Each structure stands twice: as C-alpha cells, then as structure tokens.
Amino acid sequence: MQVFLPKAVNQISWSSTHFMRVIRGPDSECQRRTPPSVTAAITPEGVLGHLMALEREGMGQQDQHESQRLEMLKARAVTLRAKRDQLKHQTDVVKILKDKISTDLPLDDDAAAAGGFTELQKSLLTAWRMQLKDLQRAHHLIGGYDLVECKEGKSVCVSFHTAFEGVYLETYNMELDLTRTVQISRHNIPPSFPLESFAKQILQKDLKAFLQTLSQNLNALAARRRQVCLLKELVGSVEVMESNQLCNILVLMCTAQSESPKAVLCTLEYADLTQCLPTRVRIECEDKTLSQSPQWKKNQSLLLESPAHTAVLTMRRMGSIA
C-alpha cells in the first residue's frame, strides 16, 4: 500500500536538512561570512581564555590596591610609634616633676630646659598652687581650721573659719600651749560656748578630735546666729521673741492669716549643738484647732527640715502667715 505524506511535512524535513548543512557544512555561506575572531570566541577554549584574562586583570588591580593600603598602614604605624614614644617620655618627665614638687625637692632647671619642658614645669607649678588654693577655700567653706606653729614649736595657733550658705562669717582664734600638756592659753571664743567642757572631755585624749568638735560646734553656732539675723532682715512681720547666746532656743511670733488674725508662737529647740536645724518645733495658739490643722502641721515639718528664715519665707509665700 502506498502512503502519501502531506506536502508540509516534506517541506519541514527539507528545511531541517538544509539548516544543518548551513551550520555544519564547511563550505556554507554562513561560515564564510563569520569573522575568524568571533568564531574563535564562541569556541569553549576562547570563552575560558577571555574569562581568565578578565580575572587576571581584576586580581592585578586588587593586588595593587592592597599594596598601596599596606604602605599607608606601615607609614601610619611608624607615625603612631613615634608619637607613643614622645608621650611616654613626657609622662616620665611629668611624673618626676610631680614627685619633686610633692616632696619639696629642688627642680633641675637645666634638665627641664634641655628636654624642652620649661613651660610644662611652669604649668605644673601653677596647677599645683591653684589646687592648693581650691582645697583651702573648700576647707574654709565647710568650717575648717588652720594650724600655725609659733614660739619655736612651743605652741600652736588655731584659726576656726565659719560659714553659712556660702557666706564667710566669724573667725575664732585659739592658742594651745604644748610645753608639757596641751592647754588652752588664750582664745576669742564666746563665753557661752562650752569650751572648757570639750577640753576636759577630749583635749588630752585626741587633739584632732577636739579641734574637729570645736570647728563643727562653732560653725553650727555661727549658722544659727546668721538665721536669726536673716529673720530680722528679711521677714519684718515675724518677731523674734526670745533667743539666747548659743541660739539653741528661738521663739518666733507670727500672725496667722484667717478671717480674724491670730497670734501664733513657734518655739524652735536646738538640742544638738552641732546642727543648724532644730530638733523640736512647738506650735502654740489660743485657737487649739489652728495649731492642730493640717496646714500648720505642714508648717511645723517645714521648720524642722529647713533653716528658720527659709521656712518662714515659704510659709508667707503659701499664705499661712501675714
């Protein structure tokens, strides 16, 4: 039986054969028109060679950048080492100068000038003096004391500096005899101050504790006196009814603001003479309900926790007193 194929199938077969001949045939028209360089490039060996060439070029540039960066890092390391050595040398010189200054040893001007540290030496001396002045000022502000040897070491003069709220107040002086036993030769401390009592209790046992106790008590006394003066200056509507020499009892007369003005007595007791704040506050008034009211309970706490003039000014600001 004879089989007849469609005409389209025959055309496809012929086209496929002709296409293969065009690609593979050595004398095909397409091969004759293709440049030799392109033909070499599309071969496997040509593609790999081109990729290897690109890789070698990229690695060469990377190696060049790394070598340049390495040279820069080496130069930086040399600079830092030189700076480190210089700083180490300066640190050693500063330490030597500090040790000499602290031990009162003579300074070698020639060595300092030869090393170029003359200005550094001057700066250290200036900083040392400023530090000492700051320490002295802080010591005075907290109510410290100064010791000065006199009479060829046979006695010592002590100065007690008092201050309150950053303001210098009175300075008290005392001379101690050191010939046999430590005794108080003379002083200008107020007679009401219990100096003899402190001397009997502490002076022969611990001189440093005795001076610290005097300094603390004198500073507290000056602070309480200063509060009384500020009350009289700043608060004219409050009258100081009673105050003794030690200022350990202070009675204030206030006028409470209400429908009818009422007099209120505030008694401040200072049982601890080393403190400038009261240990007990009593509020007295003919109207018992007023002294027991929450507002005056708050005023009582305010007088316990703040200096007298500050507390009274706050009470007037809140409208408790006139």
mmCIF file of N, CA and C in Angstrom, residues 83-215:
data_model
loop_
_atom_site.group_PDB
_atom_site.id
_atom_site.type_symbol
_atom_site.label_atom_id
_atom_site.label_comp_id
_atom_site.label_asym_id
_atom_site.label_seq_id
_atom_site.Cartn_x
_atom_site.Cartn_y
_atom_site.Cartn_z
ATOM 1 N N LYS A 83 54.900 58.889 68.057
ATOM 2 C CA LYS A 83 54.071 59.665 68.982
ATOM 3 C C LYS A 83 53.962 58.987 70.335
ATOM 4 N N ARG A 84 53.862 57.647 70.307
ATOM 5 C CA ARG A 84 53.807 56.910 71.570
ATOM 6 C C ARG A 84 55.075 57.114 72.389
ATOM 7 N N ASP A 85 56.224 57.027 71.741
ATOM 8 C CA ASP A 85 57.492 57.223 72.442
ATOM 9 C C ASP A 85 57.587 58.633 73.019
ATOM 10 N N GLN A 86 57.112 59.619 72.244
ATOM 11 C CA GLN A 86 57.150 61.005 72.738
ATOM 12 C C GLN A 86 56.261 61.180 73.956
ATOM 13 N N LEU A 87 55.035 60.635 73.904
ATOM 14 C CA LEU A 87 54.125 60.738 75.041
ATOM 15 C C LEU A 87 54.669 59.995 76.265
ATOM 16 N N LYS A 88 55.298 58.862 76.036
ATOM 17 C CA LYS A 88 55.879 58.122 77.154
ATOM 18 C C LYS A 88 56.980 58.920 77.824
ATOM 19 N N HIS A 89 57.799 59.568 77.015
ATOM 20 C CA HIS A 89 58.871 60.400 77.569
ATOM 21 C C HIS A 89 58.293 61.576 78.358
ATOM 22 N N GLN A 90 57.276 62.231 77.803
ATOM 23 C CA GLN A 90 56.649 63.348 78.507
ATOM 24 C C GLN A 90 56.002 62.886 79.812
ATOM 25 N N THR A 91 55.392 61.714 79.790
ATOM 26 C CA THR A 91 54.767 61.182 81.006
ATOM 27 C C THR A 91 55.802 60.929 82.093
ATOM 28 N N ASP A 92 56.947 60.385 81.704
ATOM 29 C CA ASP A 92 58.012 60.143 82.688
ATOM 30 C C ASP A 92 58.523 61.450 83.274
ATOM 31 N N VAL A 93 58.672 62.462 82.425
ATOM 32 C CA VAL A 93 59.155 63.759 82.917
ATOM 33 C C VAL A 93 58.133 64.388 83.864
ATOM 34 N N VAL A 94 56.842 64.319 83.494
ATOM 35 C CA VAL A 94 55.793 64.880 84.352
ATOM 36 C C VAL A 94 55.763 64.178 85.708
ATOM 37 N N LYS A 95 55.920 62.866 85.699
ATOM 38 C CA LYS A 95 55.917 62.118 86.956
ATOM 39 C C LYS A 95 57.086 62.532 87.836
ATOM 40 N N ILE A 96 58.255 62.706 87.234
ATOM 41 C CA ILE A 96 59.426 63.130 88.008
ATOM 42 C C ILE A 96 59.211 64.524 88.601
ATOM 43 N N LEU A 97 58.675 65.437 87.784
ATOM 44 C CA LEU A 97 58.428 66.793 88.273
ATOM 45 C C LEU A 97 57.391 66.801 89.392
ATOM 46 N N LYS A 98 56.340 65.991 89.247
ATOM 47 C CA LYS A 98 55.314 65.919 90.303
ATOM 48 C C LYS A 98 55.902 65.399 91.607
ATOM 49 N N ASP A 99 56.738 64.369 91.499
ATOM 50 C CA ASP A 99 57.357 63.816 92.707
ATOM 51 C C ASP A 99 58.249 64.847 93.386
ATOM 52 N N LYS A 100 58.971 65.612 92.587
ATOM 53 C CA LYS A 100 59.841 66.638 93.177
ATOM 54 C C LYS A 100 59.025 67.743 93.830
ATOM 55 N N ILE A 101 57.925 68.138 93.182
ATOM 56 C CA ILE A 101 57.090 69.196 93.757
ATOM 57 C C ILE A 101 56.434 68.732 95.051
ATOM 58 N N SER A 102 55.924 67.492 95.060
ATOM 59 C CA SER A 102 55.231 66.995 96.249
ATOM 60 C C SER A 102 56.171 66.769 97.417
ATOM 61 N N THR A 103 57.445 66.464 97.148
ATOM 62 C CA THR A 103 58.416 66.230 98.222
ATOM 63 C C THR A 103 59.304 67.437 98.488
ATOM 64 N N ASP A 104 58.976 68.581 97.866
ATOM 65 C CA ASP A 104 59.733 69.828 98.067
ATOM 66 C C ASP A 104 61.201 69.690 97.688
ATOM 67 N N LEU A 105 61.498 68.898 96.668
ATOM 68 C CA LEU A 105 62.871 68.775 96.187
ATOM 69 C C LEU A 105 63.168 69.872 95.175
ATOM 70 N N PRO A 106 64.436 70.300 95.068
ATOM 71 C CA PRO A 106 64.760 71.344 94.076
ATOM 72 C C PRO A 106 64.585 70.813 92.662
ATOM 73 N N LEU A 107 64.087 71.673 91.789
ATOM 74 C CA LEU A 107 63.843 71.294 90.399
ATOM 75 C C LEU A 107 65.082 71.574 89.563
ATOM 76 N N ASP A 108 65.398 70.655 88.657
ATOM 77 C CA ASP A 108 66.562 70.792 87.778
ATOM 78 C C ASP A 108 66.159 71.615 86.561
ATOM 79 N N ASP A 109 66.481 72.906 86.612
ATOM 80 C CA ASP A 109 66.086 73.798 85.513
ATOM 81 C C ASP A 109 66.808 73.450 84.215
ATOM 82 N N ASP A 110 68.100 73.062 84.310
ATOM 83 C CA ASP A 110 68.864 72.764 83.101
ATOM 84 C C ASP A 110 68.303 71.548 82.381
ATOM 85 N N ALA A 111 67.942 70.517 83.157
ATOM 86 C CA ALA A 111 67.395 69.303 82.537
ATOM 87 C C ALA A 111 66.041 69.585 81.906
ATOM 88 N N ALA A 112 65.260 70.387 82.591
ATOM 89 C CA ALA A 112 63.937 70.715 82.045
ATOM 90 C C ALA A 112 64.066 71.539 80.772
ATOM 91 N N ALA A 113 65.010 72.484 80.781
ATOM 92 C CA ALA A 113 65.192 73.313 79.590
ATOM 93 C C ALA A 113 65.745 72.492 78.437
ATOM 94 N N ALA A 114 66.670 71.546 78.771
ATOM 95 C CA ALA A 114 67.238 70.714 77.712
ATOM 96 C C ALA A 114 66.182 69.816 77.090
ATOM 97 N N GLY A 115 65.263 69.327 77.904
ATOM 98 C CA GLY A 115 64.208 68.472 77.369
ATOM 99 C C GLY A 115 63.057 69.246 76.775
ATOM 100 N N GLY A 116 63.094 70.571 76.849
ATOM 101 C CA GLY A 116 62.014 71.371 76.284
ATOM 102 C C GLY A 116 60.761 71.385 77.132
ATOM 103 N N PHE A 117 60.896 71.190 78.437
ATOM 104 C CA PHE A 117 59.734 71.093 79.312
ATOM 105 C C PHE A 117 59.668 72.261 80.302
ATOM 106 N N THR A 118 60.254 73.370 79.942
ATOM 107 C CA THR A 118 60.200 74.519 80.842
ATOM 108 C C THR A 118 58.772 75.010 81.025
ATOM 109 N N GLU A 119 58.037 75.130 79.926
ATOM 110 C CA GLU A 119 56.638 75.567 80.009
ATOM 111 C C GLU A 119 55.787 74.550 80.760
ATOM 112 N N LEU A 120 56.080 73.263 80.557
ATOM 113 C CA LEU A 120 55.342 72.224 81.271
ATOM 114 C C LEU A 120 55.593 72.316 82.770
ATOM 115 N N GLN A 121 56.809 72.603 83.143
ATOM 116 C CA GLN A 121 57.147 72.756 84.556
ATOM 117 C C GLN A 121 56.385 73.931 85.176
ATOM 118 N N LYS A 122 56.321 75.039 84.455
ATOM 119 C CA LYS A 122 55.578 76.199 84.943
ATOM 120 C C LYS A 122 54.085 75.889 85.080
ATOM 121 N N SER A 123 53.561 75.165 84.095
ATOM 122 C CA SER A 123 52.135 74.807 84.138
ATOM 123 C C SER A 123 51.833 73.906 85.326
ATOM 124 N N LEU A 124 52.731 72.967 85.608
ATOM 125 C CA LEU A 124 52.525 72.081 86.755
ATOM 126 C C LEU A 124 52.541 72.855 88.068
ATOM 127 N N LEU A 125 53.464 73.781 88.190
ATOM 128 C CA LEU A 125 53.520 74.583 89.412
ATOM 129 C C LEU A 125 52.270 75.440 89.571
ATOM 130 N N THR A 126 51.810 76.023 88.483
ATOM 131 C CA THR A 126 50.586 76.833 88.544
ATOM 132 C C THR A 126 49.379 75.986 88.917
ATOM 133 N N ALA A 127 49.266 74.815 88.299
ATOM 134 C CA ALA A 127 48.143 73.927 88.623
ATOM 135 C C ALA A 127 48.206 73.465 90.070
ATOM 136 N N TRP A 128 49.400 73.214 90.568
ATOM 137 C CA TRP A 128 49.555 72.783 91.964
ATOM 138 C C TRP A 128 49.111 73.885 92.924
ATOM 139 N N ARG A 129 49.505 75.115 92.637
ATOM 140 C CA ARG A 129 49.104 76.234 93.507
ATOM 141 C C ARG A 129 47.586 76.433 93.471
ATOM 142 N N MET A 130 46.993 76.356 92.280
ATOM 143 C CA MET A 130 45.538 76.522 92.169
ATOM 144 C C MET A 130 44.800 75.416 92.918
ATOM 145 N N GLN A 131 45.326 74.195 92.857
ATOM 146 C CA GLN A 131 44.692 73.094 93.575
ATOM 147 C C GLN A 131 44.750 73.327 95.079
ATOM 148 N N LEU A 132 45.880 73.804 95.558
ATOM 149 C CA LEU A 132 46.005 74.083 96.989
ATOM 150 C C LEU A 132 45.055 75.207 97.416
ATOM 151 N N LYS A 133 44.934 76.232 96.568
ATOM 152 C CA LYS A 133 44.018 77.323 96.899
ATOM 153 C C LYS A 133 42.568 76.846 96.923
ATOM 154 N N ASP A 134 42.215 75.984 95.966
ATOM 155 C CA ASP A 134 40.854 75.450 95.949
ATOM 156 C C ASP A 134 40.576 74.600 97.189
ATOM 157 N N LEU A 135 41.548 73.796 97.577
ATOM 158 C CA LEU A 135 41.366 72.979 98.783
ATOM 159 C C LEU A 135 41.230 73.858 100.025
ATOM 160 N N GLN A 136 42.026 74.909 100.077
ATOM 161 C CA GLN A 136 41.946 75.811 101.227
ATOM 162 C C GLN A 136 40.596 76.517 101.273
ATOM 163 N N ARG A 137 40.116 76.946 100.121
ATOM 164 C CA ARG A 137 38.818 77.629 100.073
ATOM 165 C C ARG A 137 37.688 76.674 100.463
ATOM 166 N N ALA A 138 37.736 75.438 99.947
ATOM 167 C CA ALA A 138 36.713 74.456 100.318
ATOM 168 C C ALA A 138 36.778 74.139 101.800
ATOM 169 N N HIS A 139 38.006 74.081 102.349
ATOM 170 C CA HIS A 139 38.170 73.813 103.777
ATOM 171 C C HIS A 139 37.555 74.927 104.618
ATOM 172 N N HIS A 140 37.715 76.149 104.164
ATOM 173 C CA HIS A 140 37.124 77.277 104.888
ATOM 174 C C HIS A 140 35.602 77.257 104.787
ATOM 175 N N LEU A 141 35.083 76.913 103.592
ATOM 176 C CA LEU A 141 33.633 76.939 103.400
ATOM 177 C C LEU A 141 32.909 75.906 104.260
ATOM 178 N N ILE A 142 33.550 74.774 104.529
ATOM 179 C CA ILE A 142 32.897 73.761 105.357
ATOM 180 C C ILE A 142 33.211 73.950 106.831
ATOM 181 N N GLY A 143 33.781 75.086 107.170
ATOM 182 C CA GLY A 143 34.054 75.360 108.579
ATOM 183 C C GLY A 143 35.295 74.673 109.083
ATOM 184 N N GLY A 144 36.364 74.717 108.297
ATOM 185 C CA GLY A 144 37.598 74.069 108.700
ATOM 186 C C GLY A 144 38.419 74.942 109.633
ATOM 187 N N TYR A 145 39.644 74.501 109.872
ATOM 188 C CA TYR A 145 40.529 75.259 110.753
ATOM 189 C C TYR A 145 41.936 75.204 110.190
ATOM 190 N N ASP A 146 42.762 76.191 110.565
ATOM 191 C CA ASP A 146 44.151 76.271 110.133
ATOM 192 C C ASP A 146 45.054 76.215 111.359
ATOM 193 N N LEU A 147 46.190 75.538 111.201
ATOM 194 C CA LEU A 147 47.183 75.419 112.278
ATOM 195 C C LEU A 147 48.457 76.152 111.882
ATOM 196 N N VAL A 148 48.990 76.946 112.802
ATOM 197 C CA VAL A 148 50.242 77.660 112.571
ATOM 198 C C VAL A 148 51.122 77.464 113.800
ATOM 199 N N GLU A 149 52.326 76.959 113.566
ATOM 200 C CA GLU A 149 53.268 76.748 114.670
ATOM 201 C C GLU A 149 53.895 78.082 115.064
ATOM 202 N N CYS A 150 54.017 78.315 116.326
ATOM 203 C CA CYS A 150 54.592 79.579 116.809
ATOM 204 C C CYS A 150 55.424 79.319 118.064
ATOM 205 N N LYS A 151 56.198 80.341 118.436
ATOM 206 C CA LYS A 151 57.082 80.264 119.618
ATOM 207 C C LYS A 151 58.025 79.070 119.533
ATOM 208 N N GLU A 152 58.624 78.883 118.329
ATOM 209 C CA GLU A 152 59.605 77.822 118.088
ATOM 210 C C GLU A 152 59.069 76.444 118.471
ATOM 211 N N GLY A 153 57.819 76.204 118.143
ATOM 212 C CA GLY A 153 57.225 74.895 118.376
ATOM 213 C C GLY A 153 56.673 74.683 119.764
ATOM 214 N N LYS A 154 56.709 75.722 120.608
ATOM 215 C CA LYS A 154 56.187 75.560 121.959
ATOM 216 C C LYS A 154 54.674 75.720 122.028
ATOM 217 N N SER A 155 54.088 76.302 121.008
ATOM 218 C CA SER A 155 52.640 76.488 120.992
ATOM 219 C C SER A 155 52.145 76.442 119.547
ATOM 220 N N VAL A 156 50.844 76.331 119.424
ATOM 221 C CA VAL A 156 50.186 76.264 118.120
ATOM 222 C C VAL A 156 49.000 77.214 118.138
ATOM 223 N N CYS A 157 48.873 78.017 117.089
ATOM 224 C CA CYS A 157 47.728 78.901 116.941
ATOM 225 C C CYS A 157 46.743 78.277 115.948
ATOM 226 N N VAL A 158 45.476 78.196 116.356
ATOM 227 C CA VAL A 158 44.434 77.573 115.543
ATOM 228 C C VAL A 158 43.413 78.636 115.180
ATOM 229 N N SER A 159 43.045 78.681 113.903
ATOM 230 C CA SER A 159 42.008 79.604 113.435
ATOM 231 C C SER A 159 40.830 78.784 112.922
ATOM 232 N N PHE A 160 39.642 79.052 113.466
ATOM 233 C CA PHE A 160 38.419 78.366 113.059
ATOM 234 C C PHE A 160 37.605 79.311 112.179
ATOM 235 N N HIS A 161 37.386 78.922 110.948
ATOM 236 C CA HIS A 161 36.631 79.730 109.997
ATOM 237 C C HIS A 161 35.213 79.175 109.892
ATOM 238 N N THR A 162 34.239 80.037 110.033
ATOM 239 C CA THR A 162 32.833 79.616 109.964
ATOM 240 C C THR A 162 32.180 80.213 108.721
ATOM 241 N N ALA A 163 31.171 79.492 108.210
ATOM 242 C CA ALA A 163 30.451 79.939 107.014
ATOM 243 C C ALA A 163 29.062 79.325 107.033
ATOM 244 N N PHE A 164 28.143 80.001 106.317
ATOM 245 C CA PHE A 164 26.766 79.500 106.207
ATOM 246 C C PHE A 164 26.205 79.917 104.855
ATOM 247 N N GLU A 165 25.719 78.917 104.102
ATOM 248 C CA GLU A 165 25.151 79.140 102.773
ATOM 249 C C GLU A 165 26.124 79.880 101.855
ATOM 250 N N GLY A 166 27.404 79.484 101.929
ATOM 251 C CA GLY A 166 28.416 80.048 101.056
ATOM 252 C C GLY A 166 28.909 81.430 101.441
ATOM 253 N N VAL A 167 28.574 81.888 102.637
ATOM 254 C CA VAL A 167 28.990 83.224 103.089
ATOM 255 C C VAL A 167 29.929 83.059 104.274
ATOM 256 N N TYR A 168 31.100 83.698 104.207
ATOM 257 C CA TYR A 168 32.031 83.667 105.334
ATOM 258 C C TYR A 168 31.458 84.464 106.503
ATOM 259 N N LEU A 169 31.606 83.884 107.687
ATOM 260 C CA LEU A 169 31.115 84.542 108.897
ATOM 261 C C LEU A 169 32.292 84.816 109.833
ATOM 262 N N GLU A 170 32.122 84.573 111.113
ATOM 263 C CA GLU A 170 33.167 84.900 112.078
ATOM 264 C C GLU A 170 34.340 83.927 111.996
ATOM 265 N N THR A 171 35.499 84.433 112.419
ATOM 266 C CA THR A 171 36.707 83.613 112.557
ATOM 267 C C THR A 171 37.143 83.662 114.015
ATOM 268 N N TYR A 172 37.298 82.487 114.615
ATOM 269 C CA TYR A 172 37.703 82.387 116.024
ATOM 270 C C TYR A 172 39.127 81.847 116.089
ATOM 271 N N ASN A 173 39.895 82.401 117.022
ATOM 272 C CA ASN A 173 41.302 82.029 117.176
ATOM 273 C C ASN A 173 41.548 81.459 118.569
ATOM 274 N N MET A 174 42.502 80.546 118.622
ATOM 275 C CA MET A 174 42.837 79.920 119.908
ATOM 276 C C MET A 174 44.314 79.508 119.873
ATOM 277 N N GLU A 175 45.000 79.703 120.991
ATOM 278 C CA GLU A 175 46.406 79.307 121.102
ATOM 279 C C GLU A 175 46.511 78.155 122.097
ATOM 280 N N LEU A 176 47.221 77.103 121.694
ATOM 281 C CA LEU A 176 47.409 75.919 122.528
ATOM 282 C C LEU A 176 48.860 75.840 122.970
ATOM 283 N N ASP A 177 49.068 75.671 124.269
ATOM 284 C CA ASP A 177 50.410 75.538 124.844
ATOM 285 C C ASP A 177 50.818 74.065 124.787
ATOM 286 N N LEU A 178 52.007 73.780 124.222
ATOM 287 C CA LEU A 178 52.458 72.401 124.044
ATOM 288 C C LEU A 178 53.693 72.073 124.869
ATOM 289 N N THR A 179 54.031 72.874 125.834
ATOM 290 C CA THR A 179 55.276 72.659 126.575
ATOM 291 C C THR A 179 55.239 71.345 127.371
ATOM 292 N N ARG A 180 54.241 71.147 128.180
ATOM 293 C CA ARG A 180 54.122 69.908 128.950
ATOM 294 C C ARG A 180 52.895 69.130 128.508
ATOM 295 N N THR A 181 51.749 69.599 128.913
ATOM 296 C CA THR A 181 50.495 69.024 128.423
ATOM 297 C C THR A 181 49.789 70.077 127.565
ATOM 298 N N VAL A 182 48.949 69.613 126.696
ATOM 299 C CA VAL A 182 48.235 70.534 125.812
ATOM 300 C C VAL A 182 47.221 71.323 126.630
ATOM 301 N N GLN A 183 47.397 72.641 126.645
ATOM 302 C CA GLN A 183 46.499 73.530 127.384
ATOM 303 C C GLN A 183 46.124 74.726 126.518
ATOM 304 N N ILE A 184 44.943 75.273 126.796
ATOM 305 C CA ILE A 184 44.471 76.452 126.062
ATOM 306 C C ILE A 184 45.038 77.695 126.730
ATOM 307 N N SER A 185 45.849 78.439 125.987
ATOM 308 C CA SER A 185 46.462 79.646 126.535
ATOM 309 C C SER A 185 45.517 80.837 126.443
ATOM 310 N N ARG A 186 44.986 81.087 125.274
ATOM 311 C CA ARG A 186 44.077 82.213 125.065
ATOM 312 C C ARG A 186 43.208 81.934 123.841
ATOM 313 N N HIS A 187 42.072 82.661 123.779
ATOM 314 C CA HIS A 187 41.128 82.455 122.666
ATOM 315 C C HIS A 187 40.150 83.623 122.647
ATOM 316 N N ASN A 188 39.393 83.735 121.585
ATOM 317 C CA ASN A 188 38.324 84.737 121.473
ATOM 318 C C ASN A 188 36.971 84.066 121.211
ATOM 319 N N ILE A 189 36.822 82.827 121.649
ATOM 320 C CA ILE A 189 35.561 82.105 121.504
ATOM 321 C C ILE A 189 34.555 82.668 122.512
ATOM 322 N N PRO A 190 33.283 82.801 122.132
ATOM 323 C CA PRO A 190 32.272 83.376 123.043
ATOM 324 C C PRO A 190 32.223 82.650 124.391
ATOM 325 N N PRO A 191 32.018 83.387 125.482
ATOM 326 C CA PRO A 191 31.991 82.767 126.814
ATOM 327 C C PRO A 191 30.865 81.748 126.982
ATOM 328 N N SER A 192 29.765 81.936 126.259
ATOM 329 C CA SER A 192 28.651 81.000 126.388
ATOM 330 C C SER A 192 28.949 79.646 125.744
ATOM 331 N N PHE A 193 29.978 79.595 124.937
ATOM 332 C CA PHE A 193 30.318 78.341 124.269
ATOM 333 C C PHE A 193 30.971 77.390 125.272
ATOM 334 N N PRO A 194 30.573 76.105 125.308
ATOM 335 C CA PRO A 194 31.102 75.155 126.313
ATOM 336 C C PRO A 194 32.515 74.683 125.972
ATOM 337 N N LEU A 195 33.471 75.612 125.897
ATOM 338 C CA LEU A 195 34.831 75.256 125.526
ATOM 339 C C LEU A 195 35.514 74.412 126.601
ATOM 340 N N GLU A 196 35.366 74.803 127.863
ATOM 341 C CA GLU A 196 36.020 74.065 128.943
ATOM 342 C C GLU A 196 35.509 72.630 129.037
ATOM 343 N N SER A 197 34.227 72.440 128.797
ATOM 344 C CA SER A 197 33.659 71.098 128.836
ATOM 345 C C SER A 197 34.262 70.200 127.750
ATOM 346 N N PHE A 198 34.390 70.752 126.552
ATOM 347 C CA PHE A 198 35.012 69.975 125.473
ATOM 348 C C PHE A 198 36.480 69.688 125.777
ATOM 349 N N ALA A 199 37.183 70.671 126.387
ATOM 350 C CA ALA A 199 38.597 70.480 126.682
ATOM 351 C C ALA A 199 38.799 69.363 127.707
ATOM 352 N N LYS A 200 37.963 69.323 128.725
ATOM 353 C CA LYS A 200 38.083 68.270 129.741
ATOM 354 C C LYS A 200 37.779 66.887 129.161
ATOM 355 N N GLN A 201 36.861 66.804 128.242
ATOM 356 C CA GLN A 201 36.440 65.507 127.710
ATOM 357 C C GLN A 201 37.369 64.966 126.629
ATOM 358 N N ILE A 202 37.902 65.855 125.770
ATOM 359 C CA ILE A 202 38.566 65.367 124.557
ATOM 360 C C ILE A 202 40.012 65.828 124.420
ATOM 361 N N LEU A 203 40.381 67.001 124.931
ATOM 362 C CA LEU A 203 41.651 67.632 124.571
ATOM 363 C C LEU A 203 42.847 66.734 124.853
ATOM 364 N N GLN A 204 42.919 66.145 126.040
ATOM 365 C CA GLN A 204 44.083 65.339 126.400
ATOM 366 C C GLN A 204 44.084 63.977 125.719
ATOM 367 N N LYS A 205 42.941 63.523 125.250
ATOM 368 C CA LYS A 205 42.859 62.201 124.629
ATOM 369 C C LYS A 205 43.150 62.243 123.140
ATOM 370 N N ASP A 206 42.568 63.198 122.447
ATOM 371 C CA ASP A 206 42.688 63.247 120.988
ATOM 372 C C ASP A 206 42.598 64.704 120.543
ATOM 373 N N LEU A 207 43.749 65.286 120.181
ATOM 374 C CA LEU A 207 43.779 66.698 119.790
ATOM 375 C C LEU A 207 43.003 66.917 118.490
ATOM 376 N N LYS A 208 43.155 66.012 117.541
ATOM 377 C CA LYS A 208 42.457 66.174 116.270
ATOM 378 C C LYS A 208 40.947 66.128 116.453
ATOM 379 N N ALA A 209 40.455 65.192 117.260
ATOM 380 C CA ALA A 209 39.011 65.106 117.521
ATOM 381 C C ALA A 209 38.522 66.349 118.247
ATOM 382 N N PHE A 210 39.374 66.903 119.136
ATOM 383 C CA PHE A 210 38.999 68.125 119.863
ATOM 384 C C PHE A 210 38.837 69.301 118.896
ATOM 385 N N LEU A 211 39.786 69.455 117.978
ATOM 386 C CA LEU A 211 39.701 70.559 117.018
ATOM 387 C C LEU A 211 38.521 70.381 116.064
ATOM 388 N N GLN A 212 38.262 69.155 115.648
ATOM 389 C CA GLN A 212 37.118 68.913 114.764
ATOM 390 C C GLN A 212 35.793 69.189 115.478
ATOM 391 N N THR A 213 35.715 68.819 116.758
ATOM 392 C CA THR A 213 34.495 69.080 117.525
ATOM 393 C C THR A 213 34.263 70.578 117.684
ATOM 394 N N LEU A 214 35.341 71.318 117.986
ATOM 395 C CA LEU A 214 35.207 72.773 118.108
ATOM 396 C C LEU A 214 34.784 73.394 116.782
ATOM 397 N N SER A 215 35.400 72.970 115.726
ATOM 398 C CA SER A 215 35.067 73.531 114.414
ATOM 399 C C SER A 215 33.604 73.276 114.061
#
